[in-house]
């Protein structure tokens, strides 16, 4: 259950923007954005982490699998990228449902590169749009919005945009589709209760997981085929 009373918000950091190149100032700016602009809790310490299992859980998969699944999300559903991994925010409690859901979809017998992070977990807080990465004066790349059908994994224009975002933030997590300040995130998150598209337009977790599992299996097959045959 999401608490009805928002977490206490920290006072505004009045540091000069030029100070954000220092890791401690950058971390304060990132924490301020999450706690004051979004009203999300953060984990104490540096770097800034977000707890999972409270406002949301996270599906973590290769970017190819993530891009294939974007068509199942509504525009306000947050998605982040870190290096070659995509993190899709889903409804809290979804991590507990994933093993049974994969079994029901007949993916449970395969070792797929798809995992869920739920209650008691944490993820690195993606850099807010326009925030310098710690230790640098460069700004995080403008979020990449991918409307409509997901691009092909071999679409070089999309891959270049994603690679630029990762390079600019020195490998830090960045938002591909950022959350919107002042908006509750829960209604936009994929949930099992939306099976059949019946709950307030929330994305269907079943279709999302099935698509990601299919792409993860294809990636697994491609990697197996690319390996040289062992000589007897």
XYZ file of N, CA and C in Angstrom:
696
model
N 0.839 -1.205 0.000
C 0.000 0.000 0.000
C 0.870 1.249 0.000
N 0.488 2.248 -0.821
C 1.241 3.500 -0.875
C 0.794 4.396 0.262
N 1.734 4.934 1.056
C 1.317 5.793 2.167
C 0.565 7.010 1.673
N -0.483 7.423 2.409
C -1.284 8.571 1.994
C -0.630 9.886 2.366
N 0.280 9.854 3.330
C 0.978 11.071 3.740
C 2.364 11.071 3.105
N 2.708 12.086 2.299
C 4.015 12.090 1.634
C 5.146 12.170 2.638
N 6.309 11.656 2.202
C 7.488 11.710 3.053
C 7.903 13.154 3.286
N 8.510 13.467 4.439
C 8.984 14.831 4.690
C 9.959 15.264 3.604
N 9.826 16.489 3.173
C 10.676 16.984 2.100
C 11.815 17.823 2.660
N 12.965 17.705 2.017
C 14.144 18.409 2.478
C 14.133 19.850 1.985
N 14.791 20.772 2.692
C 14.838 22.162 2.231
C 15.590 22.277 0.923
N 15.225 23.300 0.168
C 15.838 23.525 -1.129
C 17.329 23.759 -0.994
N 18.119 23.056 -1.859
C 19.566 23.263 -1.907
C 19.836 24.528 -2.715
N 20.416 25.530 -2.075
C 20.620 26.823 -2.729
C 22.005 26.963 -3.320
N 22.723 25.857 -3.479
C 24.054 25.923 -4.055
C 24.039 26.463 -5.472
N 25.129 27.081 -5.883
C 25.249 27.631 -7.226
C 25.341 26.483 -8.224
N 24.689 26.610 -9.425
C 24.734 25.535 -10.405
C 26.150 25.094 -10.747
N 27.130 26.011 -10.690
C 28.504 25.636 -11.023
C 29.084 24.675 -10.004
N 28.486 24.618 -8.800
C 28.969 23.702 -7.785
C 28.572 22.263 -8.054
N 27.634 22.036 -9.008
C 27.107 20.699 -9.203
C 28.145 19.751 -9.772
N 29.276 20.279 -10.255
C 30.334 19.397 -10.716
C 30.971 18.631 -9.574
N 30.837 19.108 -8.349
C 31.380 18.402 -7.198
C 30.427 17.271 -6.830
N 30.949 16.048 -6.599
C 30.061 14.907 -6.354
C 29.047 15.125 -5.243
N 29.454 15.771 -4.120
C 28.511 15.943 -3.017
C 27.380 16.890 -3.385
N 27.698 17.968 -4.129
C 26.659 18.908 -4.546
C 25.735 18.252 -5.564
N 26.305 17.469 -6.482
C 25.492 16.789 -7.482
C 24.542 15.806 -6.810
N 25.034 15.074 -5.811
C 24.179 14.120 -5.109
C 23.036 14.823 -4.394
N 23.319 15.995 -3.781
C 22.261 16.741 -3.114
C 21.208 17.213 -4.117
N 21.675 17.631 -5.300
C 20.737 18.082 -6.326
C 19.855 16.925 -6.799
N 20.454 15.754 -6.977
C 19.687 14.583 -7.397
C 18.682 14.196 -6.316
N 19.125 14.142 -5.056
C 18.236 13.767 -3.964
C 17.079 14.772 -3.824
N 17.411 16.056 -3.969
C 16.381 17.089 -3.866
C 15.305 16.887 -4.927
N 15.710 16.554 -6.153
C 14.740 16.375 -7.241
C 13.778 15.239 -6.924
N 14.311 14.129 -6.444
C 13.454 12.980 -6.150
C 12.543 13.250 -4.952
N 13.086 13.811 -3.891
C 12.301 13.974 -2.669
C 11.356 15.171 -2.738
N 11.800 16.272 -3.343
C 10.993 17.491 -3.341
C 10.142 17.653 -4.597
N 10.668 17.273 -5.766
C 9.919 17.428 -7.004
C 8.967 16.251 -7.237
N 9.433 15.032 -6.938
C 8.617 13.843 -7.179
C 7.922 13.335 -5.928
N 8.479 13.648 -4.732
C 7.935 13.106 -3.505
C 8.274 11.641 -3.312
N 9.382 11.189 -3.913
C 9.820 9.801 -3.791
C 10.821 9.674 -2.649
N 10.783 8.584 -1.888
C 11.818 8.372 -0.870
C 13.133 7.977 -1.516
N 14.231 8.294 -0.864
C 15.559 7.877 -1.308
C 16.249 7.146 -0.167
N 17.297 6.408 -0.504
C 18.075 5.685 0.493
C 19.206 6.592 0.964
N 19.421 6.747 2.279
C 20.525 7.584 2.762
C 21.866 7.097 2.217
N 22.757 8.045 1.975
C 24.095 7.695 1.502
C 24.364 8.220 0.115
N 25.585 8.009 -0.342
C 26.031 8.446 -1.657
C 26.676 7.265 -2.372
N 26.356 7.024 -3.653
C 25.421 7.769 -4.504
C 23.977 7.567 -4.073
N 23.094 8.340 -4.686
C 21.685 8.294 -4.321
C 21.043 7.039 -4.917
N 20.366 6.273 -4.072
C 19.623 5.098 -4.508
C 18.141 5.292 -4.210
N 17.305 4.577 -4.968
C 15.863 4.593 -4.759
C 15.436 3.225 -4.234
N 14.644 3.185 -3.156
C 14.161 1.890 -2.663
C 13.053 1.358 -3.572
N 13.065 0.070 -3.802
C 11.996 -0.568 -4.568
C 11.029 -1.260 -3.610
N 9.831 -1.531 -4.129
C 8.827 -2.179 -3.305
C 7.918 -1.221 -2.574
N 8.157 0.075 -2.675
C 7.316 1.075 -2.017
C 6.385 1.743 -3.039
N 6.935 2.577 -3.879
C 6.148 3.213 -4.934
C 6.114 2.353 -6.201
N 7.128 1.535 -6.376
C 7.247 0.764 -7.612
C 8.223 -0.395 -7.418
N 8.137 -1.396 -8.300
C 9.164 -2.405 -8.490
C 9.830 -2.123 -9.834
N 10.851 -2.887 -10.175
C 11.611 -2.643 -11.404
C 11.846 -3.950 -12.143
N 11.615 -3.943 -13.463
C 12.032 -5.031 -14.325
C 13.335 -4.616 -14.990
N 14.349 -5.468 -14.891
C 15.679 -5.182 -15.418
C 15.996 -6.202 -16.505
N 16.349 -5.722 -17.702
C 16.591 -6.613 -18.842
C 17.546 -5.937 -19.817
N 18.082 -6.672 -20.800
C 18.897 -6.029 -21.839
C 18.084 -4.968 -22.570
N 18.773 -3.959 -23.080
C 18.051 -2.859 -23.728
C 17.227 -3.333 -24.915
N 17.705 -4.352 -25.648
C 16.926 -4.841 -26.786
C 15.560 -5.339 -26.339
N 15.537 -6.066 -25.236
C 14.268 -6.566 -24.718
C 13.399 -5.429 -24.216
N 14.025 -4.426 -23.618
C 13.278 -3.285 -23.115
C 12.636 -2.477 -24.225
N 13.389 -2.211 -25.304
C 12.834 -1.441 -26.405
C 11.653 -2.150 -27.047
N 11.729 -3.473 -27.136
C 10.625 -4.224 -27.730
C 9.353 -4.096 -26.907
N 9.497 -3.837 -25.605
C 8.341 -3.783 -24.708
C 7.758 -2.388 -24.550
N 8.412 -1.357 -25.078
C 7.939 0.011 -24.852
C 6.542 0.252 -25.404
N 6.163 -0.492 -26.420
C 4.836 -0.275 -27.017
C 3.705 -0.638 -26.067
N 4.017 -1.392 -25.025
C 2.992 -1.777 -24.054
C 2.830 -0.752 -22.935
N 3.633 0.313 -22.947
C 3.593 1.300 -21.869
C 2.825 2.539 -22.296
N 2.229 3.212 -21.325
C 1.603 4.499 -21.593
C 2.696 5.571 -21.571
N 2.453 6.731 -22.173
C 3.515 7.745 -22.276
C 4.140 8.151 -20.948
N 3.373 8.164 -19.846
C 3.926 8.616 -18.571
C 4.592 7.538 -17.748
N 4.752 6.339 -18.316
C 5.342 5.231 -17.559
C 6.859 5.332 -17.603
N 7.534 5.539 -16.446
C 8.975 5.817 -16.442
C 9.831 4.617 -16.839
N 10.889 4.911 -17.597
C 11.849 3.909 -18.049
C 13.239 4.517 -17.955
N 14.197 3.757 -17.439
C 15.579 4.231 -17.316
C 16.525 3.274 -18.024
N 17.712 3.795 -18.347
C 18.753 3.001 -19.011
C 20.058 3.189 -18.254
N 20.781 2.091 -18.067
C 22.130 2.163 -17.526
C 22.996 1.190 -18.310
N 23.975 1.738 -19.045
C 24.846 0.933 -19.900
C 23.972 0.120 -20.863
N 24.082 -1.208 -20.840
C 23.323 -2.033 -21.779
C 22.084 -2.632 -21.143
N 21.614 -2.063 -20.026
C 20.440 -2.565 -19.327
C 19.321 -1.526 -19.325
N 18.101 -1.997 -19.428
C 16.948 -1.123 -19.318
C 16.173 -1.493 -18.060
N 15.677 -0.473 -17.361
C 14.910 -0.663 -16.141
C 13.541 -0.034 -16.316
N 12.524 -0.876 -16.297
C 11.147 -0.436 -16.484
C 10.435 -0.477 -15.144
N 9.876 0.653 -14.733
C 9.151 0.704 -13.468
C 7.798 0.033 -13.628
N 7.474 -0.853 -12.692
C 6.194 -1.562 -12.697
C 5.555 -1.415 -11.322
N 4.321 -1.838 -11.192
C 3.585 -1.667 -9.936
C 4.277 -2.404 -8.795
N 4.243 -1.804 -7.611
C 4.806 -2.453 -6.427
C 4.132 -3.805 -6.216
N 4.930 -4.830 -5.909
C 4.429 -6.185 -5.757
C 4.619 -7.045 -6.984
N 4.964 -6.426 -8.113
C 5.127 -7.180 -9.351
C 6.308 -8.146 -9.294
N 7.343 -7.797 -8.534
C 8.511 -8.679 -8.443
C 8.127 -10.039 -7.871
N 7.206 -10.042 -6.912
C 6.755 -11.308 -6.343
C 5.951 -12.121 -7.340
N 5.310 -11.445 -8.279
C 4.480 -12.128 -9.262
C 5.283 -12.696 -10.430
N 6.507 -12.199 -10.646
C 7.242 -12.551 -11.858
C 7.492 -14.048 -12.012
N 7.995 -14.778 -11.002
C 8.248 -16.210 -11.211
C 6.999 -16.983 -11.634
N 5.881 -16.747 -10.945
C 4.648 -17.435 -11.304
C 4.134 -17.018 -12.667
N 4.315 -15.751 -12.997
C 3.874 -15.256 -14.297
C 4.676 -15.888 -15.423
N 5.985 -16.011 -15.246
C 6.818 -16.666 -16.261
C 6.431 -18.131 -16.420
N 6.124 -18.800 -15.317
C 5.670 -20.190 -15.400
C 4.351 -20.275 -16.175
N 3.419 -19.378 -15.873
C 2.116 -19.383 -16.542
C 2.262 -19.125 -18.040
N 3.229 -18.290 -18.409
C 3.486 -17.981 -19.817
C 4.389 -19.016 -20.477
N 4.762 -20.043 -19.723
C 5.599 -21.157 -20.198
C 7.021 -20.711 -20.526
N 7.510 -19.721 -19.769
C 8.908 -19.308 -19.872
C 9.711 -19.753 -18.654
N 9.063 -20.342 -17.688
C 9.720 -20.623 -16.425
C 10.865 -21.617 -16.502
N 10.862 -22.496 -17.507
C 11.899 -23.528 -17.597
C 13.198 -23.012 -18.219
N 13.183 -21.801 -18.748
C 14.358 -21.259 -19.431
C 15.074 -20.231 -18.552
N 16.391 -20.177 -18.702
C 17.190 -19.179 -17.980
C 17.207 -17.894 -18.798
N 16.370 -16.958 -18.421
C 16.242 -15.700 -19.156
C 16.964 -14.581 -18.408
N 17.521 -13.649 -19.177
C 18.215 -12.503 -18.587
C 17.195 -11.421 -18.246
N 16.258 -11.785 -17.379
C 15.184 -10.891 -16.968
C 14.993 -11.061 -15.466
N 15.100 -9.963 -14.737
C 14.938 -10.067 -13.291
C 14.074 -8.914 -12.790
N 13.501 -9.129 -11.631
C 12.669 -8.107 -11.002
C 13.274 -7.725 -9.663
N 13.214 -6.433 -9.341
C 13.711 -5.921 -8.061
C 12.518 -5.354 -7.308
N 12.242 -5.930 -6.146
C 11.051 -5.534 -5.407
C 11.341 -5.129 -3.981
N 10.482 -5.540 -3.079
C 10.558 -5.121 -1.689
C 11.923 -5.435 -1.080
N 12.505 -4.440 -0.419
C 13.815 -4.599 0.194
C 14.980 -4.331 -0.733
N 14.703 -4.073 -2.011
C 15.776 -3.807 -2.968
C 15.983 -2.318 -3.185
N 16.894 -2.015 -4.076
C 17.184 -0.620 -4.419
C 17.782 -0.573 -5.811
N 17.675 0.581 -6.439
C 18.332 0.828 -7.719
C 19.035 2.180 -7.646
N 20.053 2.339 -8.449
C 20.716 3.636 -8.568
C 19.717 4.649 -9.116
N 19.648 5.813 -8.508
C 18.728 6.855 -8.964
C 19.212 7.414 -10.306
N 18.424 7.268 -11.367
C 18.823 7.863 -12.641
C 18.954 9.373 -12.516
N 19.886 9.946 -13.248
C 20.092 11.391 -13.197
C 18.859 12.129 -13.700
N 18.377 13.118 -12.977
C 17.271 13.939 -13.485
C 17.680 14.632 -14.774
N 16.746 14.846 -15.702
C 17.078 15.541 -16.944
C 17.718 16.900 -16.659
N 18.845 17.173 -17.300
C 19.533 18.447 -17.132
C 20.449 18.529 -15.947
N 20.635 17.427 -15.200
C 21.511 17.429 -14.030
C 22.904 16.962 -14.417
N 23.964 17.695 -14.052
C 25.310 17.229 -14.366
C 25.618 15.927 -13.641
N 26.325 15.050 -14.325
C 26.773 13.819 -13.682
C 27.804 14.160 -12.615
N 27.851 13.394 -11.501
C 28.839 13.664 -10.453
C 30.258 13.700 -10.994
N 30.982 14.748 -10.614
C 32.372 14.860 -11.024
C 32.570 15.431 -12.412
N 31.482 15.956 -13.030
C 31.607 16.515 -14.370
C 30.655 17.687 -14.504
N 30.928 18.560 -15.447
C 30.049 19.705 -15.689
C 29.069 19.435 -16.820
N 29.114 18.227 -17.399
C 28.243 17.914 -18.517
C 26.860 17.534 -18.025
N 25.847 17.927 -18.803
C 24.470 17.652 -18.429
C 24.058 16.279 -18.921
N 23.120 15.671 -18.182
C 22.534 14.418 -18.635
C 21.806 14.658 -19.949
N 21.852 13.690 -20.837
C 21.235 13.802 -22.151
C 19.737 14.013 -22.024
N 19.171 14.801 -22.958
C 17.731 14.968 -22.994
C 17.063 13.612 -23.168
N 15.988 13.313 -22.422
C 15.365 11.990 -22.515
C 14.956 11.649 -23.940
N 15.088 10.393 -24.294
C 14.697 9.902 -25.603
C 13.295 9.344 -25.495
N 12.330 9.930 -26.207
C 10.963 9.433 -26.185
C 10.746 8.598 -27.439
N 10.273 7.370 -27.276
C 10.091 6.454 -28.387
C 8.608 6.142 -28.511
N 7.864 6.926 -29.303
C 6.427 6.679 -29.418
C 6.140 5.505 -30.331
N 4.940 4.948 -30.190
C 4.487 3.920 -31.110
C 5.261 2.629 -30.974
N 5.333 1.829 -32.078
C 6.010 0.540 -32.028
C 7.462 0.682 -31.641
N 7.973 -0.316 -30.957
C 9.365 -0.284 -30.517
C 10.295 -0.358 -31.710
N 11.416 0.359 -31.693
C 12.369 0.280 -32.787
C 13.080 -1.054 -32.779
N 13.589 -1.409 -33.936
C 14.356 -2.647 -34.052
C 15.640 -2.527 -33.268
N 16.140 -3.663 -32.689
C 17.410 -3.606 -31.972
C 18.564 -3.157 -32.841
N 18.408 -3.273 -34.189
C 19.498 -2.877 -35.075
C 19.309 -1.458 -35.596
N 18.318 -0.731 -35.064
C 18.081 0.651 -35.456
C 19.230 1.504 -34.933
N 20.149 1.893 -35.811
C 21.365 2.587 -35.382
C 21.086 3.975 -34.855
N 20.006 4.642 -35.322
C 19.730 5.994 -34.834
C 19.335 5.973 -33.377
N 18.502 4.996 -32.987
C 18.092 4.896 -31.593
C 19.263 4.467 -30.737
N 20.054 3.514 -31.225
C 21.202 3.041 -30.460
C 22.192 4.174 -30.237
N 22.396 5.037 -31.252
C 23.319 6.157 -31.105
C 22.824 7.116 -30.036
N 21.526 7.427 -30.020
C 20.975 8.321 -29.013
C 21.169 7.761 -27.616
N 20.935 6.453 -27.465
C 21.075 5.833 -26.162
C 22.532 5.839 -25.730
N 23.444 5.503 -26.658
C 24.865 5.473 -26.326
C 25.364 6.855 -25.925
N 24.852 7.900 -26.595
C 25.257 9.257 -26.257
C 24.850 9.596 -24.837
N 23.622 9.211 -24.462
C 23.146 9.501 -23.107
C 24.029 8.821 -22.080
N 24.398 7.574 -22.314
C 25.228 6.846 -21.362
C 26.624 7.434 -21.298
N 27.202 7.784 -22.476
C 28.538 8.357 -22.486
C 28.580 9.694 -21.759
N 27.547 10.530 -21.969
C 27.540 11.854 -21.364
C 27.475 11.789 -19.843
N 26.880 10.725 -19.297
C 26.763 10.634 -17.853
C 27.780 9.673 -17.263
N 28.815 9.333 -18.052
C 29.904 8.473 -17.599
C 29.383 7.154 -17.036
N 28.408 6.544 -17.743
C 27.913 5.245 -17.348
C 26.851 5.279 -16.272
N 26.444 6.462 -15.805
C 25.394 6.541 -14.794
C 24.049 6.200 -15.414
N 23.100 5.821 -14.569
C 21.744 5.575 -15.047
C 21.097 6.897 -15.449
N 20.362 6.881 -16.545
C 19.665 8.077 -17.026
C 18.233 7.699 -17.376
N 17.358 8.692 -17.373
C 15.957 8.442 -17.719
C 15.783 8.434 -19.229
N 15.194 7.376 -19.748
C 14.771 7.335 -21.143
C 13.409 8.005 -21.265
N 12.524 7.654 -20.312
C 11.230 8.322 -20.158
C 11.119 8.727 -18.696
N 11.370 9.979 -18.361
C 11.412 10.380 -16.952
C 10.033 10.492 -16.329
N 9.950 10.324 -15.014
C 8.687 10.592 -14.315
C 8.384 12.080 -14.362
N 7.113 12.419 -14.244
C 6.698 13.810 -14.328
C 6.493 14.395 -12.931
N 7.218 15.462 -12.584
C 7.016 16.099 -11.278
C 5.568 16.509 -11.091
N 5.069 16.282 -9.878
C 3.703 16.656 -9.563
C 2.650 15.653 -9.971
N 3.074 14.539 -10.592
C 2.125 13.516 -11.035
C 2.369 12.215 -10.276
N 1.311 11.579 -9.841
C 1.446 10.277 -9.200
C 1.921 9.265 -10.231
N 2.921 8.472 -9.869
C 3.483 7.533 -10.828
C 2.668 6.250 -10.924
N 1.975 5.876 -9.841
C 1.319 4.564 -9.779
C 0.332 4.293 -10.924
N -0.524 5.253 -11.327
C -1.503 4.937 -12.381
C -0.873 4.589 -13.726
N 0.387 4.966 -13.947
C 1.028 4.715 -15.240
C 1.803 3.403 -15.276
N 1.906 2.712 -14.127
C 2.781 1.545 -14.049
C 2.062 0.258 -14.460
N 2.759 -0.600 -15.208
C 2.176 -1.897 -15.560
C 1.834 -2.696 -14.306
N 0.670 -3.338 -14.330
C 0.212 -4.089 -13.170
C -0.521 -5.343 -13.603
N -0.459 -6.369 -12.776
C -1.140 -7.620 -13.083
C -2.644 -7.439 -13.068
N -3.140 -6.501 -12.267
C -4.585 -6.280 -12.171
C -5.160 -5.659 -13.433
N -4.281 -5.210 -14.358
C -4.759 -4.624 -15.606
C -4.910 -5.672 -16.700
N -4.862 -6.964 -16.350
C -5.031 -8.032 -17.332
C -6.329 -7.827 -18.106
N -6.191 -7.732 -19.431
C -7.360 -7.471 -20.263
C -7.644 -5.998 -20.438
N -6.804 -5.128 -19.840
C -6.953 -3.692 -20.034
C -8.141 -3.098 -19.315
N -8.426 -3.591 -18.103
C -9.644 -3.157 -17.456
C -9.503 -2.170 -16.318
N -8.297 -1.760 -15.932
C -8.168 -0.927 -14.731
C -7.570 0.429 -15.091
N -8.434 1.408 -15.338
C -8.019 2.793 -15.492
C -6.922 3.057 -16.504
N -6.784 2.197 -17.512
C -5.777 2.421 -18.532
C -4.379 2.016 -18.127
N -4.186 1.406 -16.962
C -2.852 0.956 -16.546
C -2.364 -0.111 -17.511
N -1.066 -0.093 -17.870
C -0.528 -1.099 -18.788
C -0.620 -2.500 -18.189
N -0.731 -3.481 -19.062
C -0.881 -4.870 -18.665
C 0.494 -5.493 -18.439
N 0.767 -5.916 -17.215
C 2.055 -6.524 -16.877
C 2.286 -7.829 -17.634
N 1.219 -8.579 -17.898
C 1.361 -9.871 -18.575
C 1.935 -9.681 -19.971
N 1.366 -8.765 -20.747
C 1.874 -8.521 -22.103
C 3.307 -7.991 -22.059
N 3.576 -7.132 -21.100
C 4.920 -6.572 -20.970
C 5.943 -7.674 -20.708
N 5.655 -8.532 -19.736
C 6.589 -9.600 -19.373
C 6.738 -10.601 -20.515
N 5.646 -10.946 -21.180
C 5.723 -11.910 -22.277
C 6.601 -11.385 -23.405
N 6.457 -10.108 -23.731
C 7.282 -9.513 -24.784
C 8.758 -9.488 -24.387
N 9.039 -9.088 -23.152
C 10.425 -9.030 -22.694
C 11.045 -10.423 -22.627
N 10.271 -11.407 -22.162
C 10.780 -12.773 -22.099
C 11.075 -13.308 -23.501
N 10.193 -13.008 -24.458
C 10.419 -13.443 -25.838
C 11.715 -12.863 -26.385
N 11.935 -11.559 -26.155
C 13.146 -10.923 -26.665
C 14.384 -11.444 -25.935
N 14.268 -11.680 -24.636
C 15.412 -12.241 -23.899
C 15.781 -13.618 -24.437
N 14.774 -14.410 -24.804
C 15.038 -15.733 -25.381
C 15.723 -15.597 -26.741
N 15.279 -14.637 -27.541
C 15.916 -14.426 -28.844
C 17.368 -14.006 -28.679
N 17.632 -13.145 -27.709
C 19.011 -12.728 -27.437
C 19.840 -13.940 -27.029
N 19.273 -14.790 -26.191
C 19.967 -15.999 -25.724
C 20.304 -16.910 -26.903
N 19.359 -17.068 -27.841
C 19.594 -17.915 -29.010
C 20.668 -17.317 -29.915
N 20.629 -16.004 -30.107
C 21.639 -15.364 -30.954
C 23.029 -15.545 -30.373
N 23.153 -15.394 -29.060
C 24.443 -15.542 -28.422
C 24.942 -16.986 -28.529
N 24.014 -17.941 -28.416
C 24.393 -19.349 -28.525
C 24.877 -19.668 -29.934
N 24.202 -19.105 -30.925
C 24.589 -19.351 -32.323
C 25.924 -18.681 -32.654
N 26.209 -17.561 -31.973
C 27.451 -16.830 -32.257
C 28.670 -17.491 -31.659
N 28.483 -18.384 -30.684
C 29.621 -19.039 -30.060
C 30.225 -20.075 -31.002
N 31.569 -20.140 -31.086
C 32.198 -21.121 -31.961
C 31.930 -22.535 -31.470
N 31.786 -23.452 -32.433
C 31.518 -24.838 -32.094
C 32.754 -25.462 -31.445
N 32.531 -26.252 -30.412
C 33.643 -26.917 -29.742
C 34.130 -28.082 -30.605
N 35.428 -28.179 -30.777
C 36.010 -29.251 -31.574
C 36.262 -30.456 -30.698
N 35.823 -31.619 -31.164
C 36.031 -32.839 -30.391
C 37.445 -33.372 -30.607
